[in-house]
Amino acid sequence: MFIFNNYPTICLIFYIYFVNVGGKLISRGPESEPPVYEGNTDTKFTCILNEVPDNYEWLKNGITITPDEHYKVRYDQSKTILKIEKVKCTDKGYYQCKVWKNGKPEVSEKAQLRVIYTNCEPNYPICELSKPVYEQCEMVYMTCITEKKSPPDNIEFNVEYLNDERSKHLNTTCQCGNATHIWATSEFKADPDFDNTKIVCKISNNQFPGDVGYCNKSLVIQSSTTTDKIDDRVMDETATPDTEEVTDSKITTETPTGKQEEETTDDETTDNKTDDNADKYTCECNNGWIIFLLIIIIILCIILIICFYFLFSKIKFTPQTNPENNSASELSETST
């Protein structure tokens, strides 16, 4: 009877302790605004709360915002407000509020801020190659830099061929970061197949599906035969015509007696050899010294095994005698 007579009171207590207090603290999170222009434009985001929080803050791309003259955070009548004054191009991103009540945190949904700008550098991601032109089998270092977020962006590297629509995934060698940026590097050998291709860096984030960025660098790989021919051409152009006359197959020089001597050169045969081996040129790791070291280690192990075998084979193990038996034998001898 007590339950039925006090039913409205019980419902009220249930709502206060289990619905209002135990429910969500954030009634409505910030909403995405239309794109704003950088410069003198101000914008703001608002979180509406069900009750007064113990503490509150705002996040940009998952990282806590430190209030200053540019970012102003305040609480006013069950609302926490973030005001961004004089929006800059670097303010673009995702914003959300975070509040605490009784030691329990709660985070709102994300709201995107899009900024319209005419000239804003840098535009992430940023790609950098260690140098513009590489020789065959030389190590290529491609680095991609982007802003730090929480969670961080996924950085991927790919090779895109210009002649067709093929692409090849490249492994990420290392990834580092600091308080503001993260960067990743891909290391690979300059394979001839990668000549005149684009090395593409792609950033993506599961928490921020709209933030997908690309950057690329053109990769140029020259063969060693091309380099040799360029060097020979430079040497031919710098030679003085008064002392030497260079031809395709012979070098004619003047002797002190006025006679001319002809010397045949091996340039023609050398070029033919290099041209024959050009098609067989592949990027292979030079692991000869590793194999040599392994052979030396195996030989040393065999020598040690042989030495231990002969050492232990020469040791004679004598049987241990019982001291009681010795004393008994001595008594028998004395008795006799």
Tab-separated table of C-alpha atoms in Angstrom:
chain	number	residue	atom	x	y	z
A	1	MET	CA	0.000	0.000	0.000
A	2	PHE	CA	2.890	2.344	0.714
A	3	ILE	CA	4.194	1.928	-2.817
A	4	PHE	CA	0.831	2.670	-4.430
A	5	ASN	CA	0.079	5.673	-2.196
A	6	ASN	CA	3.515	7.229	-2.834
A	7	TYR	CA	3.824	6.311	-6.520
A	8	PRO	CA	4.322	9.915	-7.777
A	9	THR	CA	7.065	10.526	-5.204
A	10	ILE	CA	8.888	7.316	-6.156
A	11	CYS	CA	8.727	8.265	-9.854
A	12	LEU	CA	10.169	11.682	-9.059
A	13	ILE	CA	13.024	10.166	-7.029
A	14	PHE	CA	13.711	7.653	-9.822
A	15	TYR	CA	13.883	10.469	-12.406
A	16	ILE	CA	16.215	12.600	-10.292
A	17	TYR	CA	18.691	9.894	-9.367
A	18	PHE	CA	18.600	7.617	-12.372
A	19	VAL	CA	17.532	9.726	-15.362
A	20	ASN	CA	18.752	13.242	-14.712
A	21	VAL	CA	21.854	12.566	-12.626
A	22	GLY	CA	22.798	9.265	-14.212
A	23	GLY	CA	21.933	10.432	-17.743
A	24	LYS	CA	23.856	12.577	-20.160
A	25	LEU	CA	25.315	15.799	-18.895
A	26	ILE	CA	25.466	17.370	-22.361
A	27	SER	CA	22.038	18.124	-23.731
A	28	ARG	CA	23.213	19.347	-27.148
A	29	GLY	CA	26.680	19.553	-28.597
A	30	PRO	CA	28.145	22.139	-30.968
A	31	GLU	CA	26.853	22.361	-34.502
A	32	SER	CA	28.848	22.794	-37.681
A	33	GLU	CA	28.681	26.304	-39.053
A	34	PRO	CA	28.787	27.411	-42.698
A	35	PRO	CA	32.278	28.173	-44.040
A	36	VAL	CA	33.725	31.421	-42.704
A	37	TYR	CA	36.300	33.748	-44.238
A	38	GLU	CA	39.651	34.222	-42.608
A	39	GLY	CA	40.534	37.670	-41.355
A	40	ASN	CA	38.197	39.783	-39.275
A	41	THR	CA	35.446	37.145	-38.985
A	42	ASP	CA	34.531	35.732	-35.557
A	43	THR	CA	32.742	32.439	-34.918
A	44	LYS	CA	31.638	30.452	-31.881
A	45	PHE	CA	30.515	27.002	-30.788
A	46	THR	CA	28.062	26.258	-27.964
A	47	CYS	CA	27.393	23.221	-25.794
A	48	ILE	CA	24.087	23.156	-23.850
A	49	LEU	CA	24.284	21.266	-20.533
A	50	ASN	CA	21.647	19.718	-18.291
A	51	GLU	CA	23.319	20.999	-15.123
A	52	VAL	CA	26.331	22.910	-13.885
A	53	PRO	CA	29.535	20.888	-14.498
A	54	ASP	CA	32.454	20.618	-12.120
A	55	ASN	CA	34.875	21.448	-14.929
A	56	TYR	CA	34.792	21.990	-18.681
A	57	GLU	CA	37.106	22.515	-21.664
A	58	TRP	CA	37.131	22.552	-25.473
A	59	LEU	CA	39.006	20.290	-27.881
A	60	LYS	CA	40.291	20.886	-31.391
A	61	ASN	CA	40.963	17.707	-33.355
A	62	GLY	CA	40.960	15.848	-30.030
A	63	ILE	CA	43.581	18.120	-28.396
A	64	THR	CA	42.760	20.449	-25.498
A	65	ILE	CA	42.540	24.148	-26.395
A	66	THR	CA	44.395	26.580	-24.150
A	67	PRO	CA	42.266	29.738	-23.756
A	68	ASP	CA	43.985	32.950	-24.899
A	69	GLU	CA	43.194	36.100	-26.876
A	70	HIS	CA	42.318	34.017	-29.929
A	71	TYR	CA	40.372	31.197	-28.227
A	72	LYS	CA	38.005	32.415	-25.500
A	73	VAL	CA	36.126	29.876	-23.351
A	74	ARG	CA	33.372	30.760	-20.880
A	75	TYR	CA	30.358	29.297	-19.070
A	76	ASP	CA	27.007	31.093	-19.088
A	77	GLN	CA	23.637	29.739	-17.889
A	78	SER	CA	24.088	26.001	-18.472
A	79	LYS	CA	26.091	26.647	-21.624
A	80	THR	CA	29.805	26.467	-22.316
A	81	ILE	CA	30.862	28.656	-25.235
A	82	LEU	CA	34.013	28.696	-27.363
A	83	LYS	CA	34.576	31.932	-29.275
A	84	ILE	CA	37.233	32.152	-31.995
A	85	GLU	CA	38.181	35.714	-32.812
A	86	LYS	CA	39.587	36.712	-36.195
A	87	VAL	CA	39.454	33.255	-37.702
A	88	LYS	CA	42.674	32.070	-39.337
A	89	CYS	CA	43.179	29.356	-41.895
A	90	THR	CA	44.832	27.192	-39.247
A	91	ASP	CA	41.579	27.189	-37.229
A	92	LYS	CA	39.923	24.743	-39.620
A	93	GLY	CA	39.180	21.407	-38.008
A	94	TYR	CA	36.787	19.621	-35.650
A	95	TYR	CA	35.692	21.067	-32.285
A	96	GLN	CA	33.936	19.482	-29.312
A	97	CYS	CA	33.349	20.276	-25.652
A	98	LYS	CA	34.325	18.110	-22.689
A	99	VAL	CA	32.741	18.387	-19.234
A	100	TRP	CA	33.155	16.638	-15.876
A	101	LYS	CA	30.609	15.882	-13.168
A	102	ASN	CA	31.410	13.875	-10.039
A	103	GLY	CA	34.712	12.844	-11.607
A	104	LYS	CA	33.078	11.402	-14.754
A	105	PRO	CA	34.008	13.031	-18.099
A	106	GLU	CA	31.678	13.389	-21.059
A	107	VAL	CA	32.559	14.517	-24.584
A	108	SER	CA	30.167	15.980	-27.135
A	109	GLU	CA	29.883	15.237	-30.822
A	110	LYS	CA	32.263	16.939	-33.246
A	111	ALA	CA	31.458	20.125	-35.143
A	112	GLN	CA	33.475	21.055	-38.198
A	113	LEU	CA	34.834	24.522	-38.882
A	114	ARG	CA	35.595	25.244	-42.524
A	115	VAL	CA	37.640	28.296	-43.399
A	116	ILE	CA	37.737	30.036	-46.769
A	117	TYR	CA	41.169	31.519	-47.397
A	118	THR	CA	43.135	32.825	-50.351
A	119	ASN	CA	46.683	32.199	-49.235
A	120	CYS	CA	47.415	29.926	-46.325
A	121	GLU	CA	50.668	28.051	-45.846
A	122	PRO	CA	51.426	25.398	-45.051
A	123	ASN	CA	48.724	23.189	-46.502
A	124	TYR	CA	49.023	19.727	-44.995
A	125	PRO	CA	50.223	17.157	-45.747
A	126	ILE	CA	53.678	18.264	-46.885
A	127	CYS	CA	55.888	15.882	-48.885
A	128	GLU	CA	59.654	16.022	-49.189
A	129	LEU	CA	62.115	13.860	-51.149
A	130	SER	CA	65.734	13.638	-50.018
A	131	LYS	CA	66.866	14.789	-53.507
A	132	PRO	CA	65.315	15.277	-56.977
A	133	VAL	CA	67.232	12.681	-59.059
A	134	TYR	CA	68.436	9.242	-57.993
A	135	GLU	CA	70.661	6.572	-59.453
A	136	GLN	CA	69.558	2.971	-59.769
A	137	CYS	CA	69.436	1.072	-56.472
A	138	GLU	CA	70.139	4.225	-54.473
A	139	MET	CA	68.091	4.643	-51.278
A	140	VAL	CA	65.092	6.978	-51.625
A	141	TYR	CA	63.741	8.783	-48.553
A	142	MET	CA	60.204	10.199	-48.755
A	143	THR	CA	58.890	12.143	-45.739
A	144	CYS	CA	55.297	13.240	-45.126
A	145	ILE	CA	54.367	15.824	-42.453
A	146	THR	CA	50.904	16.674	-41.096
A	147	GLU	CA	49.213	18.218	-38.073
A	148	LYS	CA	48.909	16.284	-34.833
A	149	LYS	CA	45.417	15.085	-33.933
A	150	SER	CA	43.876	12.759	-31.378
A	151	PRO	CA	43.707	10.066	-32.615
A	152	PRO	CA	46.606	10.715	-35.025
A	153	ASP	CA	46.238	10.530	-38.798
A	154	ASN	CA	47.023	7.394	-40.749
A	155	ILE	CA	49.902	8.066	-43.167
A	156	GLU	CA	50.274	5.841	-46.235
A	157	PHE	CA	52.748	5.848	-49.120
A	158	ASN	CA	52.085	4.609	-52.645
A	159	VAL	CA	53.768	4.615	-56.051
A	160	GLU	CA	51.519	5.715	-58.918
A	161	TYR	CA	52.561	4.985	-62.482
A	162	LEU	CA	51.917	7.702	-65.035
A	163	ASN	CA	51.561	5.437	-68.065
A	164	ASP	CA	48.736	3.362	-66.593
A	165	GLU	CA	46.536	3.225	-63.522
A	166	ARG	CA	48.767	0.892	-61.547
A	167	SER	CA	49.787	1.681	-57.983
A	168	LYS	CA	52.047	-0.025	-55.471
A	169	HIS	CA	52.023	0.264	-51.691
A	170	LEU	CA	55.227	1.337	-49.933
A	171	ASN	CA	56.059	0.397	-46.372
A	172	THR	CA	56.353	3.118	-43.734
A	173	THR	CA	59.818	2.841	-42.202
A	174	CYS	CA	59.327	5.088	-39.169
A	175	GLN	CA	56.832	7.549	-37.693
A	176	CYS	CA	57.616	10.294	-35.176
A	177	GLY	CA	55.923	13.350	-33.692
A	178	ASN	CA	56.039	16.249	-31.294
A	179	ALA	CA	53.459	18.474	-29.614
A	180	THR	CA	52.142	19.958	-32.887
A	181	HIS	CA	53.043	17.687	-35.822
A	182	ILE	CA	53.632	14.086	-36.814
A	183	TRP	CA	55.708	12.837	-39.725
A	184	ALA	CA	56.466	9.502	-41.356
A	185	THR	CA	59.234	8.325	-43.668
A	186	SER	CA	59.289	5.631	-46.321
A	187	GLU	CA	62.645	4.201	-47.404
A	188	PHE	CA	63.012	2.115	-50.555
A	189	LYS	CA	65.498	1.394	-53.311
A	190	ALA	CA	65.360	3.348	-56.572
A	191	ASP	CA	64.197	0.487	-58.751
A	192	PRO	CA	64.272	1.231	-62.516
A	193	ASP	CA	60.559	0.412	-62.600
A	194	PHE	CA	59.919	3.493	-60.441
A	195	ASP	CA	61.357	5.927	-63.002
A	196	ASN	CA	58.994	8.793	-63.949
A	197	THR	CA	56.435	7.849	-61.298
A	198	LYS	CA	54.762	9.760	-58.487
A	199	ILE	CA	55.336	8.965	-54.831
A	200	VAL	CA	52.026	9.783	-53.137
A	201	CYS	CA	51.414	10.406	-49.446
A	202	LYS	CA	47.834	10.007	-48.213
A	203	ILE	CA	46.542	10.987	-44.765
A	204	SER	CA	43.213	9.806	-43.352
A	205	ASN	CA	41.539	9.525	-39.976
A	206	ASN	CA	38.670	7.299	-38.890
A	207	GLN	CA	37.465	9.894	-36.385
A	208	PHE	CA	37.582	12.726	-38.952
A	209	PRO	CA	36.391	11.194	-42.232
A	210	GLY	CA	36.304	14.554	-43.998
A	211	ASP	CA	40.011	15.205	-43.494
A	212	VAL	CA	41.655	13.309	-46.350
A	213	GLY	CA	44.748	14.871	-47.860
A	214	TYR	CA	47.256	14.034	-50.556
A	215	CYS	CA	50.649	15.219	-51.651
A	216	ASN	CA	53.049	13.754	-54.191
A	217	LYS	CA	56.542	14.116	-55.590
A	218	SER	CA	57.875	13.045	-58.992
A	219	LEU	CA	60.628	10.437	-58.885
A	220	VAL	CA	63.359	10.469	-61.551
A	221	ILE	CA	65.832	7.587	-61.731
A	222	GLN	CA	68.797	7.642	-64.101
A	223	SER	CA	70.877	4.607	-64.978
A	224	SER	CA	74.638	4.420	-64.519
A	225	THR	CA	75.156	4.163	-68.304
A	226	THR	CA	73.389	7.481	-68.781
A	227	THR	CA	75.644	9.067	-66.185
A	228	ASP	CA	78.788	7.678	-67.884
A	229	LYS	CA	77.736	9.031	-71.255
A	230	ILE	CA	77.029	12.452	-69.796
A	231	ASP	CA	80.485	12.501	-68.168
A	232	ASP	CA	82.169	11.457	-71.432
A	233	ARG	CA	80.341	14.200	-73.293
A	234	VAL	CA	81.501	16.782	-70.783
A	235	MET	CA	85.109	15.575	-71.069
A	236	ASP	CA	84.957	15.766	-74.876
A	237	GLU	CA	83.681	19.342	-74.781
A	238	THR	CA	86.377	20.483	-72.344
A	239	ALA	CA	89.291	18.937	-74.272
A	240	THR	CA	91.579	21.468	-76.061
A	241	PRO	CA	91.728	21.031	-79.890
A	242	ASP	CA	95.408	22.182	-80.140
A	243	THR	CA	96.811	19.232	-78.233
A	244	GLU	CA	94.326	16.453	-78.893
A	245	GLU	CA	91.791	15.540	-81.520
A	246	VAL	CA	89.155	13.165	-80.208
A	247	THR	CA	87.227	10.909	-82.564
A	248	ASP	CA	84.711	8.171	-82.004
A	249	SER	CA	87.196	5.322	-82.061
A	250	LYS	CA	90.693	6.873	-82.124
A	251	ILE	CA	92.723	9.542	-80.335
A	252	THR	CA	95.285	11.391	-82.498
A	253	THR	CA	98.148	13.175	-80.721
A	254	GLU	CA	101.174	15.096	-81.911
A	255	THR	CA	104.673	14.003	-80.918
A	256	PRO	CA	107.649	16.378	-80.544
A	257	THR	CA	109.028	15.142	-83.919
A	258	GLY	CA	105.895	16.265	-85.698
A	259	LYS	CA	104.677	12.775	-86.394
A	260	GLN	CA	101.195	11.761	-85.502
A	261	GLU	CA	100.493	8.659	-83.480
A	262	GLU	CA	97.141	6.967	-83.235
A	263	GLU	CA	95.937	5.172	-80.185
A	264	THR	CA	92.824	3.068	-80.187
A	265	THR	CA	90.436	3.503	-77.306
A	266	ASP	CA	88.297	1.026	-75.463
A	267	ASP	CA	85.321	3.387	-75.117
A	268	GLU	CA	83.415	1.596	-77.829
A	269	THR	CA	83.819	-1.839	-76.289
A	270	THR	CA	83.065	-0.505	-72.794
A	271	ASP	CA	79.837	1.109	-73.997
A	272	ASN	CA	78.779	-2.109	-75.678
A	273	LYS	CA	79.356	-4.059	-72.477
A	274	THR	CA	77.405	-1.648	-70.348
A	275	ASP	CA	74.557	-1.582	-72.850
A	276	ASP	CA	74.381	-5.383	-72.778
A	277	ASN	CA	74.191	-5.427	-68.999
A	278	ALA	CA	71.720	-2.529	-68.761
A	279	ASP	CA	68.694	-4.762	-69.242
A	280	LYS	CA	69.950	-7.150	-66.543
A	281	TYR	CA	70.436	-4.369	-63.987
A	282	THR	CA	68.270	-4.964	-60.939
A	283	CYS	CA	68.190	-3.550	-57.446
A	284	GLU	CA	69.706	-6.155	-55.199
A	285	CYS	CA	71.161	-5.717	-51.748
A	286	ASN	CA	74.909	-6.166	-51.551
A	287	ASN	CA	74.985	-8.847	-48.867
A	288	GLY	CA	78.362	-10.405	-49.772
A	289	TRP	CA	80.022	-9.286	-46.574
A	290	ILE	CA	77.232	-10.832	-44.512
A	291	ILE	CA	77.691	-14.206	-46.219
A	292	PHE	CA	81.459	-14.007	-45.717
A	293	LEU	CA	80.958	-13.265	-42.014
A	294	LEU	CA	78.591	-16.216	-41.622
A	295	ILE	CA	81.112	-18.541	-43.277
A	296	ILE	CA	83.851	-17.382	-40.882
A	297	ILE	CA	81.569	-17.957	-37.876
A	298	ILE	CA	80.677	-21.475	-39.064
A	299	ILE	CA	84.345	-22.361	-39.568
A	300	LEU	CA	85.245	-21.110	-36.084
A	301	CYS	CA	82.427	-23.168	-34.561
A	302	ILE	CA	83.659	-26.314	-36.327
A	303	ILE	CA	87.227	-25.706	-35.087
A	304	LEU	CA	85.992	-25.247	-31.517
A	305	ILE	CA	83.967	-28.476	-31.670
A	306	ILE	CA	87.007	-30.426	-32.923
A	307	CYS	CA	89.242	-28.955	-30.215
A	308	PHE	CA	86.777	-29.845	-27.449
A	309	TYR	CA	86.443	-33.378	-28.837
A	310	PHE	CA	90.182	-34.060	-28.757
A	311	LEU	CA	90.552	-32.375	-25.377
A	312	PHE	CA	87.930	-34.526	-23.670
A	313	SER	CA	89.043	-37.703	-25.425
A	314	LYS	CA	92.516	-37.456	-23.828
A	315	ILE	CA	91.197	-37.119	-20.284
A	316	LYS	CA	91.234	-40.463	-18.475
A	317	PHE	CA	88.630	-40.963	-15.844
A	318	THR	CA	89.874	-43.191	-12.988
A	319	PRO	CA	87.270	-45.104	-10.960
A	320	GLN	CA	86.742	-43.929	-7.444
A	321	THR	CA	87.776	-46.375	-4.722
A	322	ASN	CA	85.901	-46.947	-1.492
A	323	PRO	CA	87.972	-45.996	1.576
A	324	GLU	CA	86.348	-48.847	3.603
A	325	ASN	CA	87.598	-51.395	1.091
A	326	ASN	CA	91.119	-49.939	1.337
A	327	SER	CA	91.116	-50.188	5.151
A	328	ALA	CA	89.877	-53.773	4.991
A	329	SER	CA	92.646	-54.755	2.601
A	330	GLU	CA	95.244	-53.143	4.861
A	331	LEU	CA	93.972	-55.106	7.911
A	332	SER	CA	94.145	-58.341	6.015
A	333	GLU	CA	97.730	-57.689	5.048
A	334	THR	CA	98.750	-56.897	8.661
A	335	SER	CA	97.045	-60.024	9.975
A	336	THR	CA	98.982	-62.179	7.614
